[in-house]
Structures are given as structure tokens and as C-alpha cells.
Amino acid sequence: MAIKNEEKPKYGVLENMMYLIKNMWSWDKGLFLFFVIQIPLIVIGPLLNIYMPKILIDSISQGVSIRQFLINIGIPIIGIIIVESMLKASYFKAQIGGMKYRHIYTLKHAEKSIDTDYENIDGPKGQDKLMKAIMATIGDEAGTQAITAVLIGLISNMVGMALYGSIIFTIHPLLIGFLTISSLINYFIGDYANKYEYKNKDKLSPVGKKLEYIRTKAGDFKSAKDLRLYNMTYWFQDMYDVFLKDGIELQRQNIYRRYLANLADGALAFLRDGISYGFLIYSVLYRNMSIGNFVLYFGAISGFSNWLSGIVKNLNELNRIHLETCDLREYFDMEDRMNRGKGVELPKEFELPCDIELRNLYYKYPGTEEYTIKGINLHIKKGEKLALVGVNGAGKTTLVKLICGLYTPTKGEIYINGKNSREYNRDEYYTLFSVVFQDTHLLPKSIEENISLQKKENIDEEKLSKVLYISGLMEKIKSLLRGKETLLMKSIYEDAIDLSGGELQKLMLARALYKNGPIIILDEPTAALDPIAENEIYQRYNELTKERTSIFISHRLASTRFCDRIVFLDEGQIREYGSHNELMSKNGKYNEMYTMQSYYYKDKIGGEEIA
């Protein structure tokens, strides 16, 4: 199966090797020097081994004394013992050092993933880059660890080849050329297999993500109930089988090409060694070569072949490492468009609440042609409560992600208190927003730490109690034996609890309130609540948003009556805006959607109809 991939690696082989070597020198000079010391040891050991039989045979054939015989063989034996002992000790040190070296890249990868602009890792393209970079840092064979052994091996093999080549050259110069050409053929075959595997990653990465999703969800507490009650086990098994077969097929293609490369390597090695050893036998029979020299040259040719094969293997490994390093560096090099340097000053306390203005705003997701947000002009006044409504896919969540700086506009500008959002320092800009999104993310910590996102000793207890009451979570806290110190996530702690969907949303609301940002954004904060609990939250809505500018997203249009103004989005554009009564009087899409919903909810709660 042909794989089309027009993109060439961003960096060259030498660039990547220098990048890895410079990092090693910078991070651990002692480890770097330790690796360098291994090179002569790796070469000297085999050299002593091939000279040992020659010395033994020559000593016997020359009839030397016992004392001289022992000296002749004793010196190389002691040398071999010393070299082998040092090498065995160094391999352990090298493996530990290589793991440490790789884990630095793992840490850098994690730091990049956490700190990079959200937009860089949002969506399939960003996730593919992330997965490829992860593959360059996982396991002992990952390029970031294997580079040490491969470079040591390459240099050692080159030095060994030069030494053994000088020995073989004395037999016949053409032997060197023959051995070298056969090894070069092996290199190009192996290089083809490496490049194919690199291109195949574009297909393997999405399959790997799907398999990881199924493996994770299969043991997840939240998924376990649905898996059993709705008999989804078979679907998970079927999907896992499908994606596993896809993954195996893609790996089979890699293994098939690697098998052909190894088969070619074996065939060439057989031909190369057969001709070389045949020439040695001929030299003993017809060119008066001594038995001692025959043994030496025999070992030299075998060793030369091994050094050459090692170089070919190392070069192919370096090429694999180079391609993996490209993936890693391209991930590290992802451009962050948000301002990381000094920005304009945040609004002073007397300038609050904030004013938000969207000017001719457009946005389209990377790799797509259609705009999700199209030409939005909107002025949200200081302290205004604005509702964003519309059907699924209208662009509501995308719009708030633009406002709070998770996405950068494709075209147009966003102004906070008259200052362009691009001019603020990114991390300072984030402090302006308290946001509750539809999806919830918990830490394996206590309830109070999940709300405050602070260490226990730094929690403002007065503020914590206030937000627990306002969010409606205090009643749950009082029912727990350990109260707000109760741990969350049963998958981590035996004595932890799992909150219900509605309780989770209350916790997320409490988290946003604790942060106390001057702009509060609530993206479907009551979606998991029943109408009564939802109404209780709305009754407190004025207190929730007091002295703040707030944006509220909801599919339940009755909630919009608590807002000063309502914006109806459709296909990324503002179709209608105004108060609830104004929009109802227009008999437009808002009226149509509200009337349709009103058929489903007819309860009267506190004198209000809940729709």
C-alpha cells in the first residue's frame, strides 16, 4: 500500500544529532564524558580477542619457553578481563544515564503540552503532533534515549572498521572495497524501511489514539455503568478489534519491509563472508600464509564485517532517531501566538467591571475552509449580563473560547476595556476570566482543593464557605463525614467519593466563583440539574454576577430572562439580539425556539414557568 506524504522533515540529520548532543552536554557533562570513554573500550576488547589466537599459535609454533608463553598470553588476557569488566560496569551506568536523559525530554514535552497555546493541541492535527512527540519519548528504544548508545556504537564501529581495515588491507586492497560496497547496499535498504515507517506514523497515530481511548474508557468509573446497562461491552470489543486490526496491519507493513531489509542483510553477509573466507583459505594453500596470520585475518575479516554491519545498523538507527527527533522538535517549536512578554496593564479595581467589544470577528479551525464565527460585532457593556443562545453548532462555545483567549481570531479584534486582547500578557489575561465549561475536570484532591486550586494552607476559608453556599454545594458538604476535606476520584483513593453530574457542575461553579475573575462565563452550567435546582441557581444569578460582566450560554431559553440582553447565534452569526420580551415580540427564531421548548416544561416554581 503506497503512503502519500508530501511533507519533508523540517530538520536535517546532522542538525538533529547536534541538537541532541548539545543538550546532553548542557544537561549532564559528566554523562557525556562517560559515554565518550566507552568508545576505546568497545574497540580494544575485540581487537585483543582477535590477536589472542595469533599470539597463542605463533608462540607454540615458535617453541617459546613456558615463561615467555605465559607472558605472551597473560598480557592480552589481563587486558581482556580489565576491558570487559569496565564495559559491563559502564553499560549499567549508560542505561541509567540514558533513561535520565530521556526523562528530561519527557518533562519538557509535558511542560510544552501544559503551557502551549490551547489552540495548538486542540483538534485532530494538534493531537497527532502530540502523539508523535510522545512516541519519541516512550521506552528504552525511543530516540531521545537510544541516541547515546547509537552514537557510541557508530563511533566505535567506525574506529574498529579503520583498525581492522588496515589489517585486511595488507592481504588485498580490493577486499576492503568489496566489503564496503556490500554494506552500503544494506544501508540503503534499511534507510528505505525507516522512511516507510516514518510516513506510516501518520496513519498509526490516529489508530493509537482510538485504541488508547477504548482502553481508558473500558476501566473508567463513569463509563462502567453505561457499558453494562446498555450492553455497550460488545461495541467496545468490536471497535477495539477493528482498530487493533488496523494497527496490526499498519505494523505488519512496517515489519514486512523490515523483514526484507534483514533478509537482504543476511544474504549479503553470507556472500561477503563466503568470498572473504574463501580468499583466506586460498592464501593459506597457495600463498604461504602462516596459520597464525590466517587466524588473525580470519578474525579481522569477521570483525570488519561486524563493524561495517554495525555502522549500517547505527546509521539506520540514527535515521530513525532523526525522524523521531523531527517530530519532537516540531512539537516543541509550535508557535505560541498569544503574547508571552510584557503586556498592557490589567484593569484597575476602579475600572471594573470590564467592557468587552468584538469587532468584525472571524474564526475558522485549523485545516478547515469554513468559518465557524463570521463577522461578529458585539459590545458587552460593563456589568452587563449577556446570554448566548442558539442550536448546537451555532458557535457559542467557540465564541467564548475566543473571548477568554483560548483561541486567537482568524480575523478581527477583541477589546477588553478598550485594549486589544493581543496586547495583554497571556497569563495575566487569563486572570480576568472565571469560566465554567460544559466538560468538567477534577484533580485527585479534596473538594476544597478542587475548588480553590490552592494548597490547603493557602485556602481562604471565608471565601470558600461563601462560594459553597452560592453554588448550592454546601448541603452536600454537610452530609459528608469529612466535609470539604473529602477526597474525590474513587479510581485513585479508596476513601474518595464520586459526585453526581449536578454536584460536579455546582463544584465547577464554585471553582469559578472562588477565582473571582471580573468576567464570568458560564457555558451550560446547569445542564445536569433538574428544573428546580436550576431555578435555585438562577434565583442567585444576580449575586453570582454582582459587579461582574457575565456571559451565559444555555439551551434552556427560560434562563435567558435573567439576563439584560440575549444574543441569538445561528451558523456563527448574530441573527437576533435584545431582551427576552423584545425577541419574543419579533416572532423570529428565538420566539420559535422558546415556544417549542415551553411545551416540555409547564411547572410553576416560585411563580416562574420553567422552560
XYZ file of C-alpha atoms in Angstrom:
611
model
C 0.000 0.000 0.000
C 1.506 3.293 -1.062
C 1.586 6.063 1.511
C 1.406 9.628 0.327
C 3.149 12.153 2.484
C 4.456 15.236 0.753
C 5.824 16.829 3.909
C 9.579 16.548 4.313
C 11.267 16.542 7.725
C 11.855 20.088 8.926
C 15.392 19.363 10.139
C 18.356 17.533 8.676
C 20.090 14.520 10.233
C 23.164 16.475 11.322
C 21.008 19.267 12.760
C 19.133 16.796 14.926
C 22.267 14.964 16.037
C 23.886 18.257 17.070
C 20.675 19.231 18.859
C 20.698 16.022 20.914
C 24.451 16.132 21.603
C 24.387 19.796 22.671
C 21.507 19.066 25.029
C 23.375 16.136 26.567
C 26.479 18.286 27.074
C 24.377 21.093 28.537
C 22.334 18.896 30.891
C 24.995 16.459 32.110
C 28.613 16.975 31.102
C 29.711 14.062 33.303
C 27.370 11.676 31.492
C 28.586 12.963 28.129
C 32.242 12.349 29.051
C 31.359 8.935 30.471
C 29.896 7.918 27.129
C 32.997 9.140 25.287
C 35.247 6.988 27.495
C 33.319 3.850 26.444
C 34.411 4.177 22.808
C 38.048 2.986 23.170
C 36.935 0.183 25.481
C 34.440 -1.117 22.907
C 37.173 -1.173 20.225
C 40.082 -2.533 22.296
C 38.194 -5.579 23.611
C 37.500 -7.254 20.228
C 40.977 -6.258 18.968
C 42.602 -8.134 21.850
C 40.332 -11.110 21.143
C 41.446 -11.472 17.525
C 45.141 -11.093 18.423
C 44.921 -13.655 21.224
C 44.678 -16.768 18.953
C 47.509 -15.489 16.715
C 49.790 -14.964 19.723
C 48.900 -18.424 21.051
C 49.552 -20.204 17.736
C 52.744 -18.234 16.988
C 54.096 -18.917 20.480
C 53.509 -22.668 20.093
C 54.885 -22.830 16.543
C 57.996 -20.833 17.547
C 58.603 -23.081 20.585
C 58.961 -20.271 23.134
C 59.668 -21.026 26.803
C 56.878 -21.586 29.295
C 57.716 -18.294 30.973
C 57.601 -16.382 27.700
C 54.467 -18.264 26.654
C 52.683 -17.201 29.843
C 53.819 -13.604 29.363
C 52.696 -13.632 25.717
C 49.183 -14.810 26.507
C 48.942 -13.325 30.019
C 49.142 -9.692 28.937
C 46.199 -9.836 26.453
C 44.157 -11.998 28.868
C 44.564 -9.447 31.666
C 43.743 -6.698 29.176
C 40.578 -8.502 28.074
C 39.465 -9.032 31.696
C 40.013 -5.360 32.570
C 38.269 -4.077 29.437
C 35.283 -6.429 29.768
C 34.846 -5.590 33.457
C 34.903 -1.869 32.757
C 32.439 -2.284 29.878
C 29.952 -4.307 31.916
C 30.003 -1.687 34.654
C 29.680 1.123 32.132
C 26.667 -0.401 30.355
C 24.632 -0.223 33.569
C 25.677 3.373 34.132
C 24.907 4.198 30.494
C 21.409 2.706 30.690
C 20.536 4.668 33.840
C 22.051 7.829 32.381
C 20.178 7.353 29.106
C 16.868 6.946 30.959
C 17.555 10.137 32.912
C 18.395 11.909 29.668
C 15.142 10.725 28.050
C 13.053 11.734 31.058
C 14.279 15.314 30.681
C 12.683 15.334 27.234
C 9.544 13.769 28.715
C 9.416 16.609 31.238
C 9.991 19.208 28.515
C 7.202 17.594 26.492
C 4.843 17.772 29.463
C 5.777 21.412 30.100
C 5.127 22.270 26.454
C 1.780 20.459 26.498
C 0.667 22.319 29.612
C 1.972 25.739 28.606
C 1.484 25.957 24.844
C -1.452 27.901 23.458
C -4.577 25.794 23.842
C -5.245 26.103 20.130
C -2.027 24.217 19.318
C -3.220 20.956 20.882
C -6.933 21.365 20.198
C -8.310 19.254 17.361
C -7.026 16.223 15.406
C -3.945 17.884 13.908
C -2.692 19.116 17.255
C -3.391 15.753 18.892
C -1.493 13.930 16.126
C 1.542 16.141 16.749
C 1.275 15.487 20.468
C 1.041 11.700 19.955
C 4.063 11.606 17.611
C 6.113 13.606 20.099
C 5.098 11.217 22.886
C 6.275 8.271 20.778
C 9.748 9.880 20.666
C 9.985 9.817 24.476
C 8.446 6.459 25.459
C 10.552 3.377 26.189
C 14.248 2.497 26.073
C 14.167 2.376 22.260
C 12.899 5.958 21.967
C 15.318 8.145 20.062
C 15.888 10.509 22.974
C 17.406 7.638 24.982
C 18.755 5.402 22.208
C 20.816 8.272 20.770
C 23.559 7.705 23.371
C 24.053 4.001 22.612
C 23.721 4.554 18.865
C 26.288 7.355 18.708
C 28.743 5.418 20.880
C 28.177 2.370 18.679
C 28.621 4.359 15.465
C 31.895 5.972 16.507
C 33.193 2.699 17.961
C 32.270 0.830 14.784
C 33.983 3.444 12.626
C 37.182 3.301 14.684
C 37.064 -0.511 14.725
C 36.463 -0.621 10.964
C 39.502 1.614 10.387
C 41.755 -0.550 12.579
C 40.542 -3.840 11.107
C 40.591 -2.376 7.610
C 44.274 -1.537 7.977
C 44.917 -5.183 8.867
C 42.854 -6.524 5.922
C 44.477 -4.038 3.532
C 47.745 -5.961 3.897
C 46.035 -9.053 2.405
C 44.430 -7.399 -0.633
C 43.077 -3.826 -1.049
C 40.089 -4.998 -3.120
C 38.691 -6.881 -0.139
C 38.085 -3.549 1.633
C 36.138 -2.195 -1.356
C 34.056 -5.344 -1.698
C 33.139 -5.417 1.989
C 32.313 -1.701 1.999
C 30.061 -1.784 -1.099
C 28.006 -4.711 0.233
C 27.472 -2.839 3.492
C 26.387 0.342 1.683
C 23.712 -1.662 -0.137
C 22.462 -2.819 3.257
C 22.343 0.774 4.473
C 20.129 1.992 1.640
C 17.751 -0.940 2.074
C 17.478 -0.187 5.799
C 17.049 3.528 5.078
C 14.055 2.725 2.862
C 12.442 0.723 5.685
C 12.992 3.591 8.148
C 11.466 6.195 5.869
C 8.456 4.000 5.224
C 7.900 3.591 8.970
C 8.138 7.364 9.447
C 5.500 8.033 6.787
C 3.323 5.275 8.225
C 3.158 7.179 11.542
C 0.532 9.498 10.037
C -1.799 6.503 9.937
C -0.595 4.785 13.103
C -1.013 7.845 15.338
C -4.838 8.198 14.930
C -5.285 4.441 15.403
C -3.177 4.592 18.553
C -5.339 7.407 19.948
C -8.525 5.418 19.336
C -7.132 2.296 20.981
C -5.971 4.343 23.963
C -9.430 5.917 24.259
C -11.128 2.497 24.332
C -8.606 1.094 26.837
C -9.079 4.110 29.107
C -12.867 4.203 28.940
C -13.192 0.454 29.450
C -11.892 0.842 33.008
C -13.306 4.278 33.754
C -15.810 4.540 36.624
C -18.071 6.897 34.735
C -18.230 4.691 31.661
C -18.602 1.392 33.536
C -22.319 1.864 34.309
C -23.337 2.580 30.718
C -21.115 -0.206 29.414
C -23.059 -2.733 31.444
C -26.585 -1.369 31.481
C -26.689 -0.578 27.772
C -24.729 -3.660 26.720
C -22.024 -1.495 25.172
C -19.357 -4.065 26.000
C -19.737 -5.722 22.616
C -19.455 -2.370 20.834
C -16.246 -1.603 22.727
C -14.879 -5.058 21.944
C -15.842 -4.780 18.270
C -14.323 -1.307 17.945
C -11.186 -2.432 19.735
C -10.887 -5.403 17.364
C -11.382 -3.139 14.339
C -8.778 -0.590 15.414
C -6.403 -3.297 16.650
C -6.583 -4.988 13.244
C -5.918 -1.642 11.577
C -2.942 -1.094 13.861
C -1.614 -4.608 13.308
C -1.971 -4.213 9.544
C -0.025 -0.961 9.603
C 2.616 -2.544 11.826
C 2.659 -5.586 9.525
C 3.584 -3.319 6.627
C 6.454 -1.936 8.708
C 7.574 -5.401 9.814
C 7.347 -6.755 6.239
C 9.725 -4.096 4.953
C 11.998 -4.548 7.948
C 11.980 -8.307 7.291
C 13.010 -7.752 3.656
C 15.778 -5.409 4.818
C 17.053 -8.037 7.281
C 16.778 -10.771 4.653
C 18.877 -8.702 2.252
C 21.361 -8.029 5.041
C 21.689 -11.770 5.749
C 22.096 -12.674 2.069
C 24.763 -10.027 1.523
C 26.573 -11.041 4.722
C 26.623 -14.674 3.531
C 28.020 -13.633 0.141
C 30.502 -11.190 1.675
C 31.866 -13.610 4.274
C 31.899 -16.562 1.875
C 34.068 -14.771 -0.671
C 36.362 -13.313 2.017
C 36.916 -16.593 3.835
C 37.398 -18.389 0.527
C 40.194 -15.979 -0.341
C 41.857 -16.625 3.047
C 41.767 -20.412 2.518
C 43.241 -19.894 -0.940
C 46.029 -17.762 0.596
C 46.930 -20.477 3.114
C 47.009 -23.177 0.440
C 48.726 -21.303 -2.377
C 50.284 -18.073 -0.987
C 52.221 -19.405 2.024
C 50.130 -17.581 4.658
C 51.019 -18.753 8.181
C 48.369 -20.360 10.391
C 48.773 -17.556 12.931
C 48.146 -14.887 10.293
C 45.267 -16.921 8.876
C 43.581 -16.885 12.276
C 44.299 -13.145 12.670
C 42.978 -12.240 9.217
C 40.008 -14.551 9.661
C 39.103 -12.706 12.852
C 39.840 -9.336 11.219
C 37.503 -10.020 8.276
C 34.779 -11.285 10.580
C 35.311 -8.284 12.833
C 35.444 -5.878 9.883
C 32.130 -7.264 8.652
C 30.681 -6.830 12.122
C 31.974 -3.255 12.366
C 30.541 -2.476 8.926
C 27.209 -4.096 9.737
C 27.223 -2.162 12.978
C 27.793 1.098 11.102
C 24.935 0.296 8.723
C 22.667 -0.571 11.644
C 23.746 2.563 13.524
C 23.166 4.786 10.500
C 19.684 3.334 10.034
C 19.020 3.798 13.748
C 20.304 7.367 13.520
C 17.925 7.982 10.662
C 15.042 6.643 12.769
C 16.151 8.799 15.696
C 16.454 11.768 13.350
C 12.861 11.327 12.171
C 11.593 10.913 15.749
C 13.568 13.979 16.800
C 11.916 15.917 13.982
C 8.526 15.011 15.463
C 9.660 16.088 18.918
C 11.298 19.340 17.819
C 8.382 20.294 15.609
C 6.146 19.842 18.647
C 8.475 21.953 20.790
C 8.620 24.553 18.008
C 4.860 25.022 17.737
C 4.360 28.760 17.652
C 2.529 30.394 20.530
C 0.672 33.369 19.130
C -0.524 34.762 22.437
C 1.648 37.463 23.996
C 4.119 35.907 26.483
C 6.078 39.081 27.129
C 5.214 42.285 28.931
C 1.648 43.281 28.222
C -0.607 46.240 28.841
C -1.787 46.687 32.415
C -4.799 44.772 33.628
C -7.860 46.842 34.532
C -7.552 48.523 37.924
C -10.169 47.839 40.563
C -11.851 51.173 39.944
C -12.115 50.294 36.221
C -14.167 47.171 36.913
C -16.398 45.586 35.778
C -14.947 45.036 32.328
C -16.187 46.219 28.979
C -15.915 43.715 26.084
C -16.061 44.611 22.406
C -15.873 42.236 19.436
C -15.033 43.925 16.143
C -15.654 42.108 12.855
C -14.656 38.781 14.441
C -13.979 35.710 12.275
C -12.631 32.310 13.216
C -12.054 29.041 11.420
C -10.467 25.936 12.844
C -7.017 24.915 11.502
C -7.285 22.769 8.396
C -10.881 23.776 7.625
C -12.232 26.031 4.901
C -15.462 27.206 6.532
C -15.576 29.894 9.179
C -17.206 28.888 12.470
C -17.533 32.532 13.566
C -18.443 35.011 10.832
C -18.223 38.771 11.103
C -19.471 39.214 14.674
C -19.697 42.750 16.013
C -20.826 42.907 19.623
C -20.401 45.330 22.510
C -20.899 43.876 26.005
C -21.171 46.745 28.442
C -19.633 46.923 31.911
C -21.577 44.740 34.323
C -23.975 43.513 31.630
C -25.446 40.028 31.833
C -25.427 38.660 28.299
C -26.978 35.376 27.188
C -25.712 33.494 24.135
C -28.332 31.124 22.767
C -28.790 29.032 19.661
C -28.868 25.465 18.446
C -25.931 23.077 18.816
C -23.082 24.014 16.493
C -24.116 27.664 16.283
C -20.655 28.752 17.522
C -21.466 29.730 21.118
C -18.646 27.839 22.833
C -16.173 28.790 20.092
C -17.069 32.433 20.642
C -16.414 32.330 24.398
C -13.123 30.497 23.814
C -12.117 33.391 21.588
C -13.126 35.922 24.213
C -11.207 34.239 27.034
C -8.060 33.764 24.936
C -8.042 30.025 24.257
C -8.365 30.716 20.530
C -6.927 33.637 18.574
C -9.184 35.291 15.964
C -8.548 34.448 12.334
C -9.655 37.994 11.554
C -10.940 40.848 13.684
C -10.192 42.029 17.211
C -11.361 41.617 20.786
C -11.092 44.572 23.171
C -11.240 44.472 26.970
C -11.712 47.952 28.442
C -10.612 49.424 25.124
C -7.354 47.453 24.917
C -6.761 44.793 22.266
C -6.708 41.327 23.827
C -3.484 40.556 21.909
C -1.697 43.296 23.843
C -2.251 41.680 27.253
C 0.216 39.168 28.623
C -1.450 35.808 28.059
C -1.266 34.511 31.626
C -2.339 37.850 33.065
C -5.206 37.960 30.586
C -6.460 34.575 31.829
C -6.859 36.025 35.343
C -9.714 38.188 34.035
C -11.969 35.168 33.486
C -13.848 32.784 35.723
C -15.194 30.129 33.374
C -17.383 27.055 33.712
C -17.331 24.935 30.562
C -19.628 22.012 29.781
C -16.950 19.402 30.442
C -15.644 19.036 33.973
C -12.129 18.115 35.081
C -11.265 17.105 38.615
C -7.972 16.666 40.409
C -7.360 13.698 42.749
C -7.542 16.088 45.692
C -10.062 17.166 48.311
C -13.223 19.103 47.446
C -11.811 22.317 48.933
C -8.577 21.959 46.925
C -10.546 21.263 43.735
C -12.500 24.473 44.262
C -9.669 26.755 45.339
C -6.911 25.093 43.262
C -4.642 26.045 46.150
C -2.724 24.117 48.792
C -4.747 23.646 51.948
C -2.730 26.176 53.927
C -3.371 28.870 51.301
C -7.173 28.464 51.085
C -9.300 31.469 52.036
C -11.861 29.722 54.267
C -14.288 32.658 54.315
C -14.347 32.900 50.533
C -14.644 29.107 50.241
C -17.716 28.997 52.529
C -19.343 31.808 50.577
C -18.963 30.125 47.181
C -20.151 26.789 48.592
C -23.416 28.434 49.670
C -23.855 30.428 46.452
C -23.198 27.421 44.212
C -25.579 25.237 46.221
C -22.892 22.716 47.163
C -22.904 23.359 50.919
C -25.760 20.941 51.572
C -23.720 18.126 50.034
C -20.642 19.141 52.049
C -22.582 18.954 55.303
C -23.717 15.416 54.511
C -20.141 14.138 54.188
C -18.195 12.770 57.138
C -15.051 14.696 56.209
C -16.945 17.634 54.741
C -14.960 19.824 52.362
C -11.823 17.725 53.063
C -13.430 14.708 51.367
C -11.230 13.311 48.616
C -12.504 12.987 45.055
C -11.882 10.305 42.402
C -12.514 6.765 43.637
C -10.247 5.457 40.912
C -7.295 6.939 42.834
C -8.270 6.777 46.518
C -10.174 4.041 48.327
C -11.862 6.523 50.689
C -12.774 9.024 47.951
C -16.247 9.723 46.579
C -17.671 10.416 43.128
C -20.028 13.358 42.721
C -23.181 13.259 40.626
C -23.390 15.234 37.396
C -25.310 18.051 39.060
C -22.905 18.142 42.019
C -19.964 18.307 39.634
C -21.433 21.327 37.891
C -22.014 23.009 41.245
C -18.368 22.337 42.117
C -17.235 23.842 38.814
C -19.415 26.875 39.507
C -17.890 27.195 42.984
C -14.405 26.980 41.415
C -15.196 29.812 39.021
C -16.638 31.941 41.823
C -13.639 31.312 44.066
C -11.301 32.554 41.330
C -13.328 35.783 41.387
C -12.438 36.933 37.871
C -14.108 40.214 36.809
C -15.585 38.439 33.755
C -17.632 35.313 34.416
C -18.522 32.904 31.615
C -20.949 30.070 32.243
C -21.215 27.524 29.432
C -24.310 25.412 30.191
C -23.612 25.485 33.956
C -26.963 23.890 34.841
C -27.232 21.289 32.062
C -27.090 18.387 34.533
C -29.507 19.956 37.017
C -33.237 19.372 37.251
C -35.506 22.413 36.668
C -35.976 23.039 40.423
C -32.240 23.031 41.166
C -31.647 25.073 38.028
C -34.193 27.647 39.121
C -32.483 27.933 42.524
C -29.216 28.775 40.763
C -30.938 31.406 38.622
C -32.548 32.978 41.661
C -28.982 33.584 42.883
C -27.776 34.692 39.462
C -27.693 38.377 40.361
C -25.491 37.563 43.351
C -23.287 35.272 41.250
C -22.575 38.028 38.758
C -22.620 41.032 41.066
C -20.123 43.690 39.914
C -19.030 41.460 37.039
C -19.572 41.314 33.332
C -21.092 37.927 32.590
C -21.740 35.768 29.562
C -24.145 32.904 29.911
C -24.667 30.064 27.400
C -27.752 27.920 27.642
C -30.033 25.719 25.581
C -32.863 26.246 28.060
C -34.160 29.610 26.964
C -36.140 30.304 30.139
C -32.797 31.029 31.810
C -32.227 33.937 29.440
C -34.871 36.017 31.183
C -32.391 36.601 33.993
C -30.062 38.398 31.566
C -30.028 42.029 30.430
C -29.649 41.094 26.774
C -29.878 37.964 24.650
C -27.870 37.222 21.513
C -29.228 34.507 19.232
C -26.432 32.851 17.219
C -27.034 30.831 14.079
C -24.272 29.385 11.869
C -21.662 31.577 13.532
C -23.540 34.824 13.014
C -25.703 37.066 15.189
C -29.253 36.701 13.876
C -31.178 38.436 16.673
C -30.427 40.351 19.863
C -32.353 42.202 22.525
C -34.186 41.486 25.784
C -36.380 38.432 26.201
C -39.574 40.442 25.599
C -38.099 42.223 22.581
C -37.067 38.958 20.953
C -40.426 37.344 21.669
C -42.193 40.285 20.031
C -40.098 39.884 16.857
C -41.596 36.420 16.253
C -38.235 35.265 14.897
C -36.067 32.209 15.532
C -35.716 32.930 19.244
C -39.502 33.038 19.637
C -39.822 29.820 17.671
C -37.207 28.003 19.770
C -38.613 29.331 23.067
C -42.175 28.372 22.180
C -41.076 24.876 21.188
C -39.257 24.381 24.500
C -42.169 25.715 26.540
C -44.230 22.645 25.613
C -41.836 20.429 27.564
C -41.784 22.320 30.865
C -45.016 23.537 32.413
C -44.106 23.519 36.126
C -44.572 26.684 38.139
C -41.697 27.271 40.507
C -41.663 30.409 42.578
C -44.205 31.996 40.223
C -41.948 31.373 37.178
C -42.611 28.997 34.329
C -39.550 26.840 33.707
C -38.962 26.246 30.020
